[in-house]
């Protein structure tokens, strides 16, 4: 599966996704892992997620798609994807299309392991997550709950302003410190956590903690 291109938070930016594919290579020859948030905010969520799903069907061992916090019915009602569907496809077709997408989103995986040493997810770890294998036991299809392990995987953030775990200013889930990450990586025998969910610098990624156990943000 290596080397692999990891992307996050495309948010309906269809042209940006096409640019990524043009720059990094067609999925016929390059492996991709997308960390979620394909819809909302941008104006072409339908094209973005549909194109990636088509690539997943055509190249199942080269395209991998995780679920983000915006692959959720309640979130899409607020941030634009529901409106995009019903405005572009009137006469109940848009409502049906939106429901079909939600059914697909509810089946999407929450994490991936790359090279046995790199944990990838949209948001972050959870105080309820002691062992990586616990993620495999989260049932699918699933609606995103307001709290708990699944919620945290999609919503949590790294933040060293507070020691250990702290309630997130988002009003949902938690933040976690570098100490928590180091202990988690050691316990689970991994070297790196790769996640999205937050805006990064102009280069498209950021290294959050500068030691062996690091977090990257890709956006």
GROMACS .gro file of C-alpha atoms in nm:
model
  219
    1UNK     CA    1   0.000   0.000   0.000
    2UNK     CA    2   0.304   0.228   0.020
    3UNK     CA    3   0.374   0.491  -0.103
    4UNK     CA    4   0.036   0.651  -0.047
    5UNK     CA    5  -0.112   0.999  -0.092
    6UNK     CA    6  -0.327   1.109   0.203
    7UNK     CA    7  -0.586   1.385   0.161
    8UNK     CA    8  -0.841   1.537   0.396
    9UNK     CA    9  -1.129   1.784   0.404
   10UNK     CA   10  -1.197   1.837   0.036
   11UNK     CA   11  -1.537   1.991   0.126
   12UNK     CA   12  -1.694   2.005  -0.217
   13UNK     CA   13  -1.387   2.159  -0.382
   14UNK     CA   14  -1.413   1.950  -0.697
   15UNK     CA   15  -1.145   2.140  -0.888
   16UNK     CA   16  -0.901   2.102  -0.600
   17UNK     CA   17  -0.953   1.727  -0.594
   18UNK     CA   18  -0.896   1.706  -0.968
   19UNK     CA   19  -0.578   1.910  -0.921
   20UNK     CA   20  -0.460   1.668  -0.651
   21UNK     CA   21  -0.521   1.372  -0.880
   22UNK     CA   22  -0.347   1.547  -1.169
   23UNK     CA   23  -0.046   1.634  -0.954
   24UNK     CA   24  -0.007   1.312  -0.756
   25UNK     CA   25  -0.118   1.063  -1.018
   26UNK     CA   26  -0.424   0.881  -1.142
   27UNK     CA   27  -0.568   0.618  -0.904
   28UNK     CA   28  -0.486   0.358  -1.167
   29UNK     CA   29  -0.123   0.390  -1.061
   30UNK     CA   30  -0.125   0.584  -0.731
   31UNK     CA   31  -0.279   0.480  -0.398
   32UNK     CA   32  -0.496   0.734  -0.214
   33UNK     CA   33  -0.641   0.755   0.133
   34UNK     CA   34  -0.905   1.023   0.193
   35UNK     CA   35  -0.977   1.115   0.554
   36UNK     CA   36  -1.335   1.235   0.514
   37UNK     CA   37  -1.529   1.561   0.486
   38UNK     CA   38  -1.605   1.533   0.117
   39UNK     CA   39  -1.917   1.749   0.134
   40UNK     CA   40  -2.051   2.073   0.291
   41UNK     CA   41  -1.904   2.425   0.266
   42UNK     CA   42  -1.806   2.391  -0.102
   43UNK     CA   43  -2.052   2.406  -0.391
   44UNK     CA   44  -1.967   2.076  -0.562
   45UNK     CA   45  -1.999   1.815  -0.292
   46UNK     CA   46  -2.203   1.590  -0.519
   47UNK     CA   47  -1.934   1.581  -0.789
   48UNK     CA   48  -1.655   1.545  -0.535
   49UNK     CA   49  -1.789   1.248  -0.341
   50UNK     CA   50  -1.936   1.080  -0.649
   51UNK     CA   51  -1.607   1.096  -0.837
   52UNK     CA   52  -1.415   0.950  -0.545
   53UNK     CA   53  -1.671   0.675  -0.498
   54UNK     CA   54  -1.645   0.589  -0.868
   55UNK     CA   55  -1.268   0.566  -0.834
   56UNK     CA   56  -1.318   0.343  -0.529
   57UNK     CA   57  -1.536   0.110  -0.734
   58UNK     CA   58  -1.295   0.104  -1.028
   59UNK     CA   59  -0.974   0.084  -0.820
   60UNK     CA   60  -1.080  -0.081  -0.491
   61UNK     CA   61  -0.723  -0.150  -0.377
   62UNK     CA   62  -0.595   0.198  -0.466
   63UNK     CA   63  -0.863   0.431  -0.330
   64UNK     CA   64  -0.967   0.427   0.037
   65UNK     CA   65  -1.228   0.659   0.186
   66UNK     CA   66  -1.279   0.722   0.557
   67UNK     CA   67  -1.572   0.896   0.719
   68UNK     CA   68  -1.544   1.252   0.847
   69UNK     CA   69  -1.767   1.444   1.083
   70UNK     CA   70  -1.944   1.602   0.783
   71UNK     CA   71  -2.051   1.261   0.653
   72UNK     CA   72  -2.345   1.289   0.890
   73UNK     CA   73  -2.709   1.378   0.829
   74UNK     CA   74  -2.740   1.642   1.101
   75UNK     CA   75  -2.418   1.814   0.997
   76UNK     CA   76  -2.511   1.827   0.629
   77UNK     CA   77  -2.844   1.988   0.720
   78UNK     CA   78  -2.650   2.280   0.869
   79UNK     CA   79  -2.344   2.319   0.646
   80UNK     CA   80  -2.485   2.294   0.298
   81UNK     CA   81  -2.486   1.948   0.143
   82UNK     CA   82  -2.857   1.890   0.201
   83UNK     CA   83  -2.936   2.224   0.040
   84UNK     CA   84  -2.703   2.144  -0.249
   85UNK     CA   85  -2.890   1.821  -0.319
   86UNK     CA   86  -3.243   1.962  -0.307
   87UNK     CA   87  -3.155   2.281  -0.497
   88UNK     CA   88  -2.980   2.104  -0.781
   89UNK     CA   89  -3.228   1.815  -0.803
   90UNK     CA   90  -3.584   1.943  -0.742
   91UNK     CA   91  -3.914   1.750  -0.730
   92UNK     CA   92  -3.809   1.517  -0.447
   93UNK     CA   93  -3.514   1.381  -0.644
   94UNK     CA   94  -3.272   1.585  -0.435
   95UNK     CA   95  -3.421   1.458  -0.110
   96UNK     CA   96  -3.388   1.101  -0.234
   97UNK     CA   97  -3.030   1.162  -0.349
   98UNK     CA   98  -2.939   1.306  -0.009
   99UNK     CA   99  -3.088   1.003   0.169
  100UNK     CA  100  -2.889   0.768  -0.055
  101UNK     CA  101  -2.567   0.952   0.026
  102UNK     CA  102  -2.648   0.933   0.399
  103UNK     CA  103  -2.695   0.557   0.371
  104UNK     CA  104  -2.352   0.529   0.211
  105UNK     CA  105  -2.192   0.761   0.468
  106UNK     CA  106  -2.331   0.549   0.752
  107UNK     CA  107  -2.138   0.252   0.613
  108UNK     CA  108  -1.800   0.424   0.575
  109UNK     CA  109  -1.499   0.308   0.782
  110UNK     CA  110  -1.365   0.533   1.057
  111UNK     CA  111  -0.992   0.459   1.047
  112UNK     CA  112  -0.712   0.296   0.853
  113UNK     CA  113  -0.371   0.154   0.938
  114UNK     CA  114  -0.094   0.226   0.687
  115UNK     CA  115   0.217   0.010   0.690
  116UNK     CA  116   0.122  -0.139   1.028
  117UNK     CA  117   0.259   0.172   1.204
  118UNK     CA  118   0.047   0.472   1.101
  119UNK     CA  119  -0.305   0.529   1.232
  120UNK     CA  120  -0.524   0.746   1.008
  121UNK     CA  121  -0.860   0.898   1.101
  122UNK     CA  122  -1.054   1.217   1.049
  123UNK     CA  123  -1.059   1.369   1.396
  124UNK     CA  124  -0.852   1.196   1.659
  125UNK     CA  125  -0.831   0.951   1.945
  126UNK     CA  126  -1.075   0.913   2.232
  127UNK     CA  127  -1.059   0.863   2.610
  128UNK     CA  128  -1.272   0.555   2.538
  129UNK     CA  129  -1.013   0.414   2.296
  130UNK     CA  130  -0.762   0.195   2.478
  131UNK     CA  131  -0.685  -0.039   2.190
  132UNK     CA  132  -0.700   0.033   1.817
  133UNK     CA  133  -0.891  -0.290   1.761
  134UNK     CA  134  -1.188  -0.137   1.945
  135UNK     CA  135  -1.260   0.068   1.631
  136UNK     CA  136  -1.330  -0.253   1.439
  137UNK     CA  137  -1.613  -0.332   1.682
  138UNK     CA  138  -1.808  -0.013   1.607
  139UNK     CA  139  -2.111  -0.138   1.412
  140UNK     CA  140  -2.191  -0.026   1.060
  141UNK     CA  141  -2.417   0.123   0.942
  142UNK     CA  142  -2.410   0.377   1.224
  143UNK     CA  143  -2.549   0.725   1.278
  144UNK     CA  144  -2.296   0.956   1.444
  145UNK     CA  145  -2.384   0.979   1.816
  146UNK     CA  146  -2.345   1.301   2.020
  147UNK     CA  147  -2.076   1.145   2.241
  148UNK     CA  148  -1.864   0.833   2.279
  149UNK     CA  149  -1.592   0.657   2.082
  150UNK     CA  150  -1.732   0.705   1.733
  151UNK     CA  151  -1.806   1.071   1.797
  152UNK     CA  152  -1.453   1.134   1.923
  153UNK     CA  153  -1.286   0.965   1.625
  154UNK     CA  154  -1.468   1.214   1.402
  155UNK     CA  155  -1.454   1.526   1.621
  156UNK     CA  156  -1.158   1.533   1.865
  157UNK     CA  157  -0.852   1.760   1.826
  158UNK     CA  158  -0.495   1.777   1.957
  159UNK     CA  159  -0.437   2.069   2.194
  160UNK     CA  160  -0.141   2.110   2.430
  161UNK     CA  161  -0.291   2.406   2.615
  162UNK     CA  162  -0.449   2.159   2.855
  163UNK     CA  163  -0.284   1.854   3.014
  164UNK     CA  164  -0.435   1.521   2.924
  165UNK     CA  165  -0.795   1.529   2.810
  166UNK     CA  166  -1.017   1.838   2.808
  167UNK     CA  167  -1.362   1.928   2.682
  168UNK     CA  168  -1.346   2.071   2.331
  169UNK     CA  169  -1.441   2.431   2.260
  170UNK     CA  170  -1.641   2.293   1.967
  171UNK     CA  171  -1.906   2.190   2.217
  172UNK     CA  172  -1.863   1.824   2.124
  173UNK     CA  173  -1.595   1.565   2.204
  174UNK     CA  174  -1.252   1.633   2.360
  175UNK     CA  175  -0.903   1.765   2.304
  176UNK     CA  176  -0.593   1.560   2.384
  177UNK     CA  177  -0.236   1.658   2.472
  178UNK     CA  178   0.099   1.539   2.338
  179UNK     CA  179   0.141   1.326   2.651
  180UNK     CA  180  -0.182   1.143   2.569
  181UNK     CA  181  -0.066   1.084   2.212
  182UNK     CA  182   0.273   0.953   2.319
  183UNK     CA  183   0.116   0.707   2.563
  184UNK     CA  184  -0.142   0.597   2.306
  185UNK     CA  185   0.119   0.537   2.036
  186UNK     CA  186   0.342   0.342   2.273
  187UNK     CA  187   0.052   0.128   2.397
  188UNK     CA  188  -0.068   0.050   2.046
  189UNK     CA  189   0.278   0.010   1.890
  190UNK     CA  190   0.236   0.282   1.627
  191UNK     CA  191   0.465   0.566   1.523
  192UNK     CA  192   0.232   0.823   1.380
  193UNK     CA  193  -0.125   0.953   1.375
  194UNK     CA  194  -0.243   1.123   1.056
  195UNK     CA  195  -0.565   1.324   1.073
  196UNK     CA  196  -0.756   1.610   0.912
  197UNK     CA  197  -1.041   1.814   1.061
  198UNK     CA  198  -0.847   2.139   1.115
  199UNK     CA  199  -0.712   2.405   0.880
  200UNK     CA  200  -0.336   2.393   0.834
  201UNK     CA  201  -0.068   2.621   0.692
  202UNK     CA  202  -0.036   2.705   0.324
  203UNK     CA  203   0.182   2.400   0.259
  204UNK     CA  204  -0.120   2.178   0.328
  205UNK     CA  205   0.000   1.998   0.638
  206UNK     CA  206   0.143   2.067   0.981
  207UNK     CA  207   0.356   1.869   1.225
  208UNK     CA  208   0.191   1.918   1.561
  209UNK     CA  209   0.430   1.744   1.801
  210UNK     CA  210   0.801   1.723   1.728
  211UNK     CA  211   0.906   1.389   1.866
  212UNK     CA  212   0.888   1.031   1.743
  213UNK     CA  213   0.514   1.015   1.798
  214UNK     CA  214   0.378   1.288   1.576
  215UNK     CA  215   0.049   1.411   1.441
  216UNK     CA  216   0.012   1.554   1.094
  217UNK     CA  217  -0.279   1.756   0.967
  218UNK     CA  218  -0.356   1.738   0.597
  219UNK     CA  219  -0.600   1.980   0.437
   0.00000   0.00000   0.00000
